[in-house]
Coordinates of C-alpha atoms in Angstrom, one line a residue:
M1 CA -111.1 -9.9 2.2
S2 CA -110.6 -7.6 5.2
A3 CA -107.6 -7.3 7.4
V4 CA -107.7 -8.0 11.1
V5 CA -105.9 -5.0 12.6
P6 CA -103.5 -6.2 15.4
A7 CA -103.1 -4.7 18.8
A8 CA -99.8 -3.0 17.6
V9 CA -101.8 -0.2 16.0
T10 CA -101.1 2.9 18.0
A11 CA -104.2 4.9 17.0
A12 CA -107.6 4.5 18.6
A13 CA -109.2 5.1 15.2
R14 CA -108.5 2.1 13.0
V15 CA -108.4 1.9 9.2
R16 CA -109.9 -1.3 7.7
I17 CA -108.5 -2.5 4.4
D18 CA -110.2 -4.7 1.8
D19 CA -110.6 -5.1 -1.9
A20 CA -112.7 -1.9 -2.1
G21 CA -110.0 0.2 -0.5
L22 CA -109.4 1.9 2.8
H23 CA -112.3 2.3 5.2
V24 CA -111.3 5.3 7.2
P25 CA -113.0 6.5 10.4
D26 CA -113.9 10.2 10.9
E27 CA -110.9 10.7 13.2
A28 CA -108.4 9.9 10.4
R29 CA -109.3 12.3 7.6
G30 CA -105.9 14.0 7.3
P31 CA -103.1 13.0 4.9
L32 CA -102.3 9.3 5.2
L33 CA -99.3 7.3 3.9
I34 CA -99.7 3.7 2.8
E35 CA -96.8 1.2 2.8
L36 CA -96.8 -2.3 1.3
G37 CA -94.0 -4.7 2.4
G38 CA -92.1 -1.9 4.1
Q39 CA -92.1 0.3 0.9
Y40 CA -94.0 3.5 0.2
L41 CA -97.0 2.7 -2.0
F42 CA -99.3 5.8 -2.2
S43 CA -100.8 8.6 -0.2
C44 CA -104.2 10.1 0.2
T45 CA -106.3 12.7 2.0
P46 CA -109.5 10.8 2.9
A47 CA -111.6 14.0 3.3
R48 CA -110.7 14.8 -0.4
D49 CA -110.2 11.4 -2.0
G50 CA -112.9 9.3 -0.2
R51 CA -116.6 9.0 -0.4
I52 CA -119.0 8.8 2.6
V53 CA -119.9 5.3 3.7
A54 CA -121.3 3.9 7.0
G55 CA -118.8 4.5 9.7
G56 CA -116.7 7.1 7.9
L57 CA -115.1 7.3 4.4
L58 CA -114.0 4.8 1.8
V59 CA -110.9 5.7 -0.2
P60 CA -110.8 3.4 -3.2
W61 CA -107.5 1.9 -4.4
P62 CA -105.9 4.0 -7.1
E63 CA -107.0 2.4 -10.5
V64 CA -103.3 2.0 -11.5
L65 CA -102.9 -0.4 -8.5
R66 CA -105.9 -2.7 -9.2
P67 CA -104.1 -5.1 -11.5
H68 CA -101.6 -5.8 -8.7
L69 CA -104.1 -6.2 -5.8
N70 CA -104.0 -10.0 -5.5
G71 CA -102.2 -11.9 -2.7
V72 CA -101.1 -11.5 0.9
G73 CA -98.9 -8.8 2.2
R74 CA -98.3 -6.4 5.1
V75 CA -99.9 -3.0 4.8
V76 CA -99.2 -0.1 7.1
V77 CA -101.3 3.1 7.1
A78 CA -100.0 6.1 9.1
D79 CA -100.2 9.9 9.1
G80 CA -97.3 12.3 8.6
A81 CA -96.7 12.4 12.4
G82 CA -96.1 8.7 12.5
V83 CA -99.4 7.7 14.1
V84 CA -100.3 4.3 12.8
F85 CA -103.9 3.5 11.9
A86 CA -103.3 0.0 10.5
D87 CA -100.5 -2.5 10.5
A88 CA -101.6 -5.9 9.3
E89 CA -101.1 -8.8 7.0
I90 CA -104.0 -8.5 4.5
S91 CA -105.4 -10.7 1.8
L92 CA -106.7 -9.2 -1.4
G93 CA -108.3 -10.8 -4.4
D94 CA -108.1 -14.6 -4.2
G95 CA -105.3 -14.4 -1.6
Q96 CA -102.9 -16.5 -3.6
G97 CA -99.2 -15.5 -3.7
E98 CA -97.4 -12.4 -2.5
L99 CA -99.1 -9.0 -2.6
A100 CA -96.6 -6.8 -4.2
V101 CA -96.3 -3.9 -6.7
R102 CA -93.0 -4.3 -8.6
D103 CA -91.6 -3.6 -12.1
S104 CA -90.2 -6.4 -14.4
S105 CA -86.9 -6.3 -12.6
G106 CA -88.4 -6.7 -9.1
H107 CA -88.0 -3.1 -8.0
P108 CA -90.9 -1.7 -5.8
L109 CA -93.2 0.8 -7.5
S110 CA -95.4 3.5 -6.0
V111 CA -98.1 5.9 -7.3
D112 CA -96.6 9.3 -8.1
K113 CA -98.3 12.7 -7.8
V114 CA -100.0 12.4 -11.2
G115 CA -101.3 8.8 -10.6
H116 CA -98.6 6.9 -12.5
L117 CA -96.7 3.9 -11.2
T118 CA -93.0 4.6 -10.8
R119 CA -90.0 4.1 -8.6
S120 CA -89.8 6.7 -5.9
F121 CA -86.7 8.1 -4.3
A122 CA -87.5 6.1 -1.2
A123 CA -86.9 2.9 -3.3
T124 CA -83.6 4.4 -4.7
D125 CA -80.2 3.5 -3.3
D126 CA -77.3 5.9 -2.7
Q127 CA -75.5 5.1 -6.0
I128 CA -78.7 5.8 -8.1
R129 CA -79.5 8.9 -6.1
E130 CA -76.0 10.2 -6.9
E131 CA -76.6 9.4 -10.6
I132 CA -79.8 11.4 -10.5
L133 CA -78.1 14.4 -8.8
S134 CA -75.2 14.3 -11.2
G135 CA -77.5 14.0 -14.2
T136 CA -79.6 16.9 -13.0
A137 CA -76.4 19.0 -12.7
R138 CA -75.4 18.0 -16.2
A139 CA -78.8 19.0 -17.5
L140 CA -78.5 22.4 -15.9
A141 CA -75.0 22.9 -17.4
D142 CA -76.2 21.9 -20.8
L143 CA -79.2 24.2 -20.6
R144 CA -76.9 27.0 -19.7
A145 CA -74.8 26.2 -22.7
V146 CA -77.8 26.5 -25.0
G147 CA -78.7 29.9 -23.5
V148 CA -81.1 29.0 -20.7
E149 CA -80.5 29.8 -17.0
A150 CA -82.6 27.1 -15.3
Y151 CA -83.2 26.5 -11.6
L152 CA -84.3 23.7 -9.3
N153 CA -88.0 23.7 -8.5
Y154 CA -91.1 21.8 -7.3
G155 CA -90.2 18.6 -5.3
M156 CA -86.4 19.0 -5.6
L157 CA -86.5 22.6 -4.4
L158 CA -88.9 21.6 -1.6
G159 CA -86.7 18.8 -0.4
A160 CA -83.6 20.9 -0.5
I161 CA -85.1 23.8 1.5
R162 CA -87.1 21.7 4.0
D163 CA -84.8 18.8 4.7
G164 CA -81.6 19.2 2.5
A165 CA -82.6 15.9 0.9
M166 CA -84.8 14.4 -1.9
I167 CA -88.4 13.9 -0.9
A168 CA -88.9 10.1 -0.4
H169 CA -92.2 9.9 -2.3
D170 CA -90.9 12.0 -5.2
S171 CA -89.7 10.3 -8.4
D172 CA -88.4 12.9 -10.9
S173 CA -86.3 16.0 -11.1
D174 CA -87.9 19.4 -12.0
L175 CA -86.2 22.4 -13.6
C176 CA -87.7 25.7 -14.7
Y177 CA -86.3 28.6 -16.6
V178 CA -87.6 32.2 -17.1
S179 CA -88.2 32.9 -20.8
R180 CA -86.9 36.1 -22.4
T181 CA -90.3 36.6 -24.1
S182 CA -93.9 36.5 -23.1
S183 CA -95.5 35.9 -26.6
P184 CA -96.9 32.3 -26.7
A185 CA -95.6 31.9 -30.3
D186 CA -92.1 33.0 -29.3
L187 CA -92.2 30.8 -26.1
I188 CA -92.9 27.8 -28.3
R189 CA -90.2 28.7 -30.8
E190 CA -87.8 29.1 -27.9
S191 CA -88.7 25.7 -26.4
Y192 CA -88.3 23.9 -29.8
R193 CA -84.9 25.6 -30.2
I194 CA -83.9 24.3 -26.7
E195 CA -85.1 20.8 -27.7
R196 CA -83.0 20.8 -30.9
R197 CA -79.9 21.9 -29.1
M198 CA -80.3 19.5 -26.2
R199 CA -80.7 16.6 -28.7
A200 CA -77.5 17.8 -30.4
L201 CA -75.8 17.5 -26.9
G202 CA -76.8 13.9 -26.7
W203 CA -80.0 14.0 -24.7
K204 CA -83.0 11.8 -25.5
L205 CA -86.2 13.6 -24.6
L206 CA -90.0 13.8 -24.9
R207 CA -92.0 16.9 -25.8
M208 CA -94.9 17.3 -23.4
S209 CA -96.3 20.7 -24.6
G210 CA -95.2 23.8 -26.3
G211 CA -93.2 24.9 -23.3
D212 CA -92.3 21.6 -21.5
I213 CA -89.8 18.9 -22.4
K214 CA -88.8 15.8 -20.5
L215 CA -85.1 14.8 -20.5
L216 CA -84.6 11.1 -20.2
L217 CA -81.7 10.2 -17.9
P218 CA -80.6 6.6 -18.1
L219 CA -79.6 5.0 -14.8
S220 CA -77.3 2.1 -14.1
D221 CA -80.2 0.0 -12.7
G222 CA -81.9 0.0 -16.1
R223 CA -84.6 2.6 -15.6
Q224 CA -84.8 6.2 -16.7
C225 CA -85.2 9.3 -14.5
H226 CA -87.3 12.1 -16.0
I227 CA -85.9 15.6 -15.8
D228 CA -88.8 18.0 -16.6
V229 CA -87.8 21.4 -18.0
F230 CA -90.7 23.9 -17.7
V231 CA -90.9 27.4 -19.0
A232 CA -91.9 30.3 -16.7
F233 CA -92.9 33.9 -17.7
W234 CA -94.8 37.0 -16.7
I235 CA -97.7 38.5 -18.6
G236 CA -98.6 41.8 -17.0
E237 CA -98.4 41.2 -13.2
T238 CA -99.2 37.5 -13.5
F239 CA -96.5 34.8 -13.2
Y240 CA -97.0 31.6 -15.2
Q241 CA -95.0 28.5 -14.7
L242 CA -95.7 25.1 -16.3
G243 CA -97.2 22.8 -15.1
N244 CA -100.2 24.9 -14.6
R245 CA -99.1 27.4 -11.9
S246 CA -100.2 31.0 -12.2
G247 CA -100.7 33.9 -9.8
D248 CA -98.9 36.7 -8.0
L249 CA -95.1 36.3 -7.7
P250 CA -92.8 39.2 -8.2
V251 CA -89.7 39.1 -10.4
S252 CA -87.6 39.6 -7.3
A253 CA -88.7 36.2 -5.9
V254 CA -87.2 34.5 -9.0
L255 CA -84.4 36.6 -10.4
P256 CA -81.5 36.9 -10.0
L257 CA -81.0 33.2 -9.2
S258 CA -79.5 32.1 -5.9
E259 CA -77.9 28.8 -4.9
I260 CA -78.9 25.9 -2.7
E261 CA -77.4 22.6 -1.6
L262 CA -78.9 19.1 -2.0
H263 CA -77.1 16.0 -0.8
G264 CA -73.8 17.9 -1.1
H265 CA -74.5 19.3 -4.7
T266 CA -74.9 23.0 -5.3
F267 CA -77.8 23.9 -7.6
P268 CA -79.3 27.2 -8.9
A269 CA -82.5 28.2 -7.2
P270 CA -85.0 31.0 -7.3
A271 CA -83.9 34.3 -5.6
D272 CA -86.3 33.7 -2.8
P273 CA -86.9 29.9 -2.5
E274 CA -89.4 30.2 0.3
A275 CA -91.5 32.7 -1.6
M276 CA -91.5 30.3 -4.6
L277 CA -92.5 27.4 -2.3
R278 CA -95.4 29.4 -0.8
F279 CA -96.5 30.2 -4.4
L280 CA -96.4 26.5 -5.3
Y281 CA -97.7 24.8 -2.1
G282 CA -99.3 27.4 0.0
E283 CA -98.4 28.6 3.5
G284 CA -98.2 25.1 4.8
W285 CA -95.4 24.1 2.6
R286 CA -93.1 23.2 5.6
I287 CA -95.5 20.4 6.7
P288 CA -94.9 17.1 4.8
D289 CA -98.0 16.0 2.8
P290 CA -97.3 13.3 0.2
S291 CA -101.0 13.5 -0.9
F292 CA -100.8 17.2 -1.7
K293 CA -102.6 18.2 -4.9
Y294 CA -102.4 21.5 -6.6
A295 CA -105.4 23.8 -6.7
D296 CA -104.6 25.8 -9.8
P297 CA -106.7 28.8 -10.8
P298 CA -109.0 27.6 -13.6
A299 CA -108.5 30.8 -15.6
G300 CA -104.7 30.3 -15.6
V301 CA -105.1 26.6 -16.6
R302 CA -107.3 27.6 -19.6
R303 CA -104.8 30.2 -20.7
L304 CA -101.8 27.9 -20.5
N305 CA -103.7 25.2 -22.3
G306 CA -104.6 27.6 -25.1
W307 CA -101.2 29.1 -25.3
L308 CA -98.9 26.2 -25.0
R309 CA -100.7 22.9 -24.7
G310 CA -102.5 20.2 -26.5
F311 CA -104.8 17.9 -24.6
R312 CA -103.4 14.6 -23.6
T313 CA -105.4 13.8 -20.4
Y314 CA -105.2 10.0 -20.6
M315 CA -101.8 9.6 -22.3
G316 CA -100.2 8.3 -19.0
R317 CA -103.0 5.8 -18.4
W318 CA -102.8 4.5 -22.0
S319 CA -99.0 4.1 -21.5
E320 CA -99.7 2.1 -18.4
F321 CA -102.2 -0.1 -20.3
Y322 CA -99.6 -0.9 -22.9
Q323 CA -97.1 -1.9 -20.2
S324 CA -99.7 -4.0 -18.2
P325 CA -100.9 -7.6 -18.6
R326 CA -104.2 -6.2 -19.9
V327 CA -102.7 -5.6 -23.3
R328 CA -102.5 -9.3 -23.8
Q329 CA -106.3 -9.4 -23.9
V330 CA -106.2 -7.7 -27.3
P331 CA -106.3 -10.5 -29.9
S332 CA -103.8 -10.8 -32.7
G333 CA -104.9 -10.8 -36.4
G334 CA -107.1 -8.3 -38.1
S335 CA -110.4 -7.3 -36.6
E336 CA -113.8 -7.9 -38.0
F337 CA -114.1 -4.2 -38.6
A338 CA -111.0 -4.3 -40.8
A339 CA -112.6 -7.0 -42.9
W340 CA -115.8 -5.0 -43.2
A341 CA -113.9 -1.9 -44.2
T342 CA -112.2 -3.6 -47.2
S343 CA -115.5 -3.1 -49.1
F344 CA -114.7 0.6 -49.2
V345 CA -111.0 0.4 -49.9
G346 CA -109.6 -0.4 -53.3
G347 CA -106.8 -2.9 -53.8
G348 CA -103.4 -1.4 -52.9
E349 CA -104.8 1.9 -51.7
A350 CA -103.0 3.5 -48.7
I351 CA -104.3 3.3 -45.2
A352 CA -103.6 5.5 -42.2
D353 CA -104.6 3.6 -39.1
L354 CA -105.3 6.3 -36.4
G355 CA -105.1 5.2 -32.8
S356 CA -103.5 1.9 -34.0
G357 CA -103.1 0.5 -30.5
T358 CA -101.4 -2.9 -30.7
G359 CA -101.1 -2.5 -34.5
R360 CA -103.2 -5.7 -35.2
D361 CA -105.2 -4.0 -38.0
A362 CA -102.2 -2.1 -39.4
I363 CA -100.3 -5.3 -39.8
A364 CA -103.4 -7.0 -41.4
W365 CA -103.8 -4.2 -43.9
A366 CA -100.1 -4.4 -44.8
A367 CA -100.3 -8.2 -45.3
A368 CA -103.2 -7.6 -47.7
G369 CA -100.9 -5.4 -49.9
H370 CA -101.8 -1.9 -48.7
P371 CA -99.2 0.8 -47.9
V372 CA -99.9 1.5 -44.2
R373 CA -99.1 4.2 -41.6
A374 CA -99.9 3.4 -38.0
Y375 CA -100.4 6.4 -35.8
D376 CA -100.7 6.5 -32.0
Y377 CA -100.0 9.1 -29.3
S378 CA -98.6 6.7 -26.7
R379 CA -94.9 5.9 -27.2
F380 CA -95.5 2.6 -25.5
S381 CA -98.1 1.8 -28.1
R382 CA -95.7 2.7 -30.9
R383 CA -93.0 0.5 -29.3
H384 CA -95.5 -2.4 -29.1
I385 CA -96.5 -1.9 -32.8
Q386 CA -92.8 -1.8 -33.9
R387 CA -92.1 -5.1 -32.1
E388 CA -95.1 -6.7 -33.7
V389 CA -94.2 -5.3 -37.1
R390 CA -90.7 -6.8 -36.8
R391 CA -92.1 -10.1 -35.7
A392 CA -94.6 -10.2 -38.7
K393 CA -92.0 -8.8 -41.1
A394 CA -94.6 -6.3 -42.2
D395 CA -94.1 -3.0 -44.0
V396 CA -95.7 -0.5 -41.6
D397 CA -94.6 3.1 -41.0
V398 CA -95.2 3.9 -37.3
Q399 CA -95.6 7.5 -36.4
P400 CA -96.8 9.7 -33.5
L401 CA -100.1 11.7 -33.7
I402 CA -101.4 13.7 -30.8
L403 CA -105.0 14.7 -31.7
G404 CA -105.1 17.1 -28.8
E405 CA -102.2 19.1 -30.1
L406 CA -102.9 21.3 -33.1
R407 CA -99.3 21.4 -34.2
T408 CA -99.0 17.7 -34.8
V409 CA -102.5 17.5 -36.4
L410 CA -101.6 20.2 -38.9
A411 CA -98.3 18.7 -39.7
N412 CA -99.7 15.2 -40.3
G413 CA -102.7 16.6 -42.1
A414 CA -100.5 18.4 -44.6
D415 CA -98.4 15.3 -45.1
L416 CA -101.4 13.1 -45.7
A417 CA -102.9 15.6 -48.1
R418 CA -99.8 15.2 -50.3
S419 CA -100.1 11.4 -50.1
P420 CA -103.7 10.4 -50.0
H421 CA -104.7 7.7 -47.6
H422 CA -108.0 6.3 -46.3
L423 CA -108.3 7.2 -42.6
Y424 CA -109.2 4.2 -40.5
A425 CA -110.1 4.5 -36.8
R426 CA -111.3 1.5 -34.8
H427 CA -112.6 2.4 -31.3
L428 CA -110.5 5.6 -31.3
L429 CA -113.4 8.0 -31.2
G430 CA -114.6 6.9 -27.7
C431 CA -111.1 7.6 -26.4
L432 CA -111.2 11.3 -27.4
E433 CA -112.3 14.4 -25.7
P434 CA -114.4 17.0 -27.6
A435 CA -111.3 19.1 -28.6
E436 CA -109.5 16.0 -29.8
R437 CA -112.6 14.9 -31.9
A438 CA -112.6 18.4 -33.5
N439 CA -109.0 18.0 -34.5
L440 CA -109.8 14.5 -36.0
W441 CA -112.4 16.2 -38.2
L442 CA -109.8 18.8 -39.1
L443 CA -107.3 16.1 -40.0
A444 CA -109.9 14.4 -42.2
R445 CA -110.9 17.7 -43.9
M446 CA -107.2 18.4 -44.7
S447 CA -106.3 14.9 -45.9
L448 CA -109.4 13.6 -47.6
R449 CA -110.2 16.4 -50.0
W450 CA -108.5 14.6 -52.8
G451 CA -110.0 11.2 -52.2
G452 CA -110.2 8.5 -49.6
A453 CA -112.7 7.8 -46.9
L454 CA -112.9 8.1 -43.1
L455 CA -113.8 4.7 -41.7
L456 CA -115.0 4.8 -38.1
E457 CA -116.1 2.2 -35.5
F458 CA -117.1 3.2 -32.0
S459 CA -119.4 2.1 -29.1
A460 CA -122.7 3.8 -29.4
A461 CA -124.5 5.5 -26.5
A462 CA -127.9 4.1 -25.4
P463 CA -129.6 3.8 -22.0
G464 CA -128.4 1.0 -19.7
L465 CA -125.5 -0.1 -21.8
P466 CA -122.2 -1.2 -20.0
A467 CA -119.0 0.8 -20.4
P468 CA -116.9 -0.6 -23.3
E469 CA -113.4 -2.0 -22.6
P470 CA -110.8 -1.1 -21.8
A471 CA -112.6 0.9 -19.1
P472 CA -112.4 3.6 -18.1
L473 CA -110.3 4.8 -21.0
V474 CA -113.1 4.4 -23.6
H475 CA -116.6 5.8 -23.4
R476 CA -119.8 5.6 -25.5
L477 CA -120.8 8.4 -27.9
D478 CA -124.1 9.6 -29.2
V479 CA -124.4 8.6 -32.9
A480 CA -126.3 11.8 -33.8
L481 CA -123.7 13.9 -32.1
V482 CA -120.9 12.3 -34.1
R483 CA -122.8 12.6 -37.4
A484 CA -123.5 16.3 -36.6
E485 CA -119.8 17.0 -35.9
I486 CA -118.7 15.4 -39.1
E487 CA -121.2 17.4 -41.2
A488 CA -120.4 20.6 -39.4
A489 CA -116.7 20.0 -40.4
G490 CA -117.8 19.7 -44.1
G491 CA -117.9 15.9 -44.3
V492 CA -120.6 13.7 -45.9
V493 CA -121.8 10.6 -44.1
E494 CA -122.3 8.0 -46.8
R495 CA -122.9 5.0 -44.6
L496 CA -124.0 4.6 -41.0
E497 CA -124.8 1.4 -39.3
V498 CA -125.6 0.5 -35.6
A499 CA -125.7 -3.2 -34.6
P500 CA -124.2 -5.6 -32.0
G501 CA -120.4 -6.0 -32.3
V502 CA -117.4 -6.1 -30.1
D503 CA -115.4 -3.5 -28.1
G504 CA -111.7 -2.8 -28.2
L505 CA -110.9 -6.0 -26.2
E506 CA -113.3 -8.1 -28.4
S507 CA -115.9 -8.4 -25.6
P508 CA -119.5 -8.4 -26.9
D509 CA -120.9 -4.9 -27.3
P510 CA -124.7 -4.6 -27.9
A511 CA -124.4 -1.3 -29.9
V512 CA -121.5 -0.6 -32.2
C513 CA -121.6 2.2 -34.8
R514 CA -119.8 2.1 -38.1
I515 CA -119.5 5.2 -40.3
V516 CA -118.1 5.8 -43.8
A517 CA -117.6 9.6 -44.4
R518 CA -116.0 11.5 -47.2
W519 CA -115.0 15.2 -47.8
P520 CA -116.1 16.8 -51.0
R521 CA -113.3 17.7 -53.4
P522 CA -112.7 21.4 -53.9
V523 CA -113.2 22.6 -57.5
A524 CA -112.1 26.1 -58.6
G525 CA -114.8 28.3 -59.9
R526 CA -114.7 31.4 -62.1
G527 CA -113.1 34.5 -60.7
S528 CA -112.5 34.5 -57.0
S529 CA -115.4 32.2 -56.1
S530 CA -115.2 28.4 -55.7
R531 CA -117.5 25.5 -55.4
T532 CA -117.2 21.9 -54.3
E533 CA -118.3 18.7 -55.8
E534 CA -118.6 15.3 -54.1
T535 CA -116.4 12.6 -55.5
V536 CA -116.4 8.9 -54.8
P537 CA -113.4 6.7 -55.9
S538 CA -114.1 4.6 -59.0
G539 CA -115.9 1.4 -58.2
A540 CA -117.2 2.6 -54.9
K541 CA -120.5 4.3 -55.9
H542 CA -122.4 1.1 -56.3
R543 CA -121.4 0.0 -52.8
L544 CA -122.6 3.3 -51.2
A545 CA -125.8 4.0 -53.1
G546 CA -128.7 4.3 -50.7
A547 CA -126.5 3.1 -47.8
S548 CA -126.7 6.3 -45.6
G549 CA -128.5 5.6 -42.3
E550 CA -128.7 1.8 -42.9
E551 CA -128.5 -0.4 -39.8
R552 CA -126.8 -3.7 -40.1
G553 CA -128.6 -6.6 -38.5

């Protein structure tokens, strides 16, 4: 339903709001701030974020907000100068109840700069703000104790220099340090050393890449503030700073460190804070723009990805899924694919459930007497699985696996090679990017040389088919492409079926592919040469004979 914009709107050009998003006239294409119920909700730049429609541009609601867009509430749309383009009670969805975006404790949430729902500093009272500042100061002191001279950067630095205060729409604390080395391998070793020592000092943290950790600061209101710790370094004349910044910035702009004040606290800062802010945000850094998005040089992003990162593009959105009501759409109990896969798994043989999700199949395998490991890259998925495992009193080992990060792939592949498991992946493949699929084949090649099968189910690509659920986190894949990738990685496809089935949320899917693949066992030859021979576990050959390429109907 659309809002009727009242006469109180002070701009001639009015923004109309409905279930599709914000309908913005040509006169209002600059950065806009959107409030809901008097609280900051998100920001956008229509010329960048919208698409052309009759009468102007349509800026769709951020996907992360869509589960919350049901009810009636007051929405205000204004620009950075305070010009109001809409101020109205609007009704979205079925119009029942209050339109609000809050966490489980009732605190208002907003969309942060990377598209996640979080509590911004605008929704933070003075006591919590003081806890964040004191925690940031403690993090800096502890980093100094482990041999790192870190400095305030990004939003915290911008707020301190521009206003002497935290930026209202920001939600975390950002620190950087200049490494003593420029070798990618040594940068990673240094970062892991920092991680170990910060853990020893009592910090809980997450590793985000080879040069980026996230300290978790508990607050008295029950949430956690994230303190990002990014590495910075020069290679030649180019300055690199995670996340993703690269370009020309002289050493004299960063070192030796200076000091700044923020809400009465003194923090270390780059030698020339304004030069750093121009490097980060461009010449217009003094003008507030909550919708600002970085335009990082593609060559620099490729280098940083190759040197320090794995690929985890959708990790945040999967974490949001596991914290949202949508996760309740996933049925309990083992899936039909798990029942199908039992034909290829001997009694009591070990299973590694990759991309285990809610853990429904891992728990079913354990109940059937199999030793089970459940892997997922979302920590919220792993927490969900652990809760379900405790509830079911199941024996399931829950572990992280980031298929976009070679380090964790190699570590888990070596571990699984010592303790053979079948690899089971239901609707995982359609969640992966090409580099992640390549690492899945590498994991299979490492861990299945001494037995076991790779058991895959995914939504197959064909003209006119709908996207599988949960959209847009899962996509269809070309069956021939998947088979070619497996074979290029040394695997043998022993069974391949395409038929109607269900997607990840058990909705009907007209084309689901199932694959059983194995990797030949290496056999030493004479001298320095070697050969391989294909092996199939005892009792399985009769099930697989003549099955390759078969379609189930």
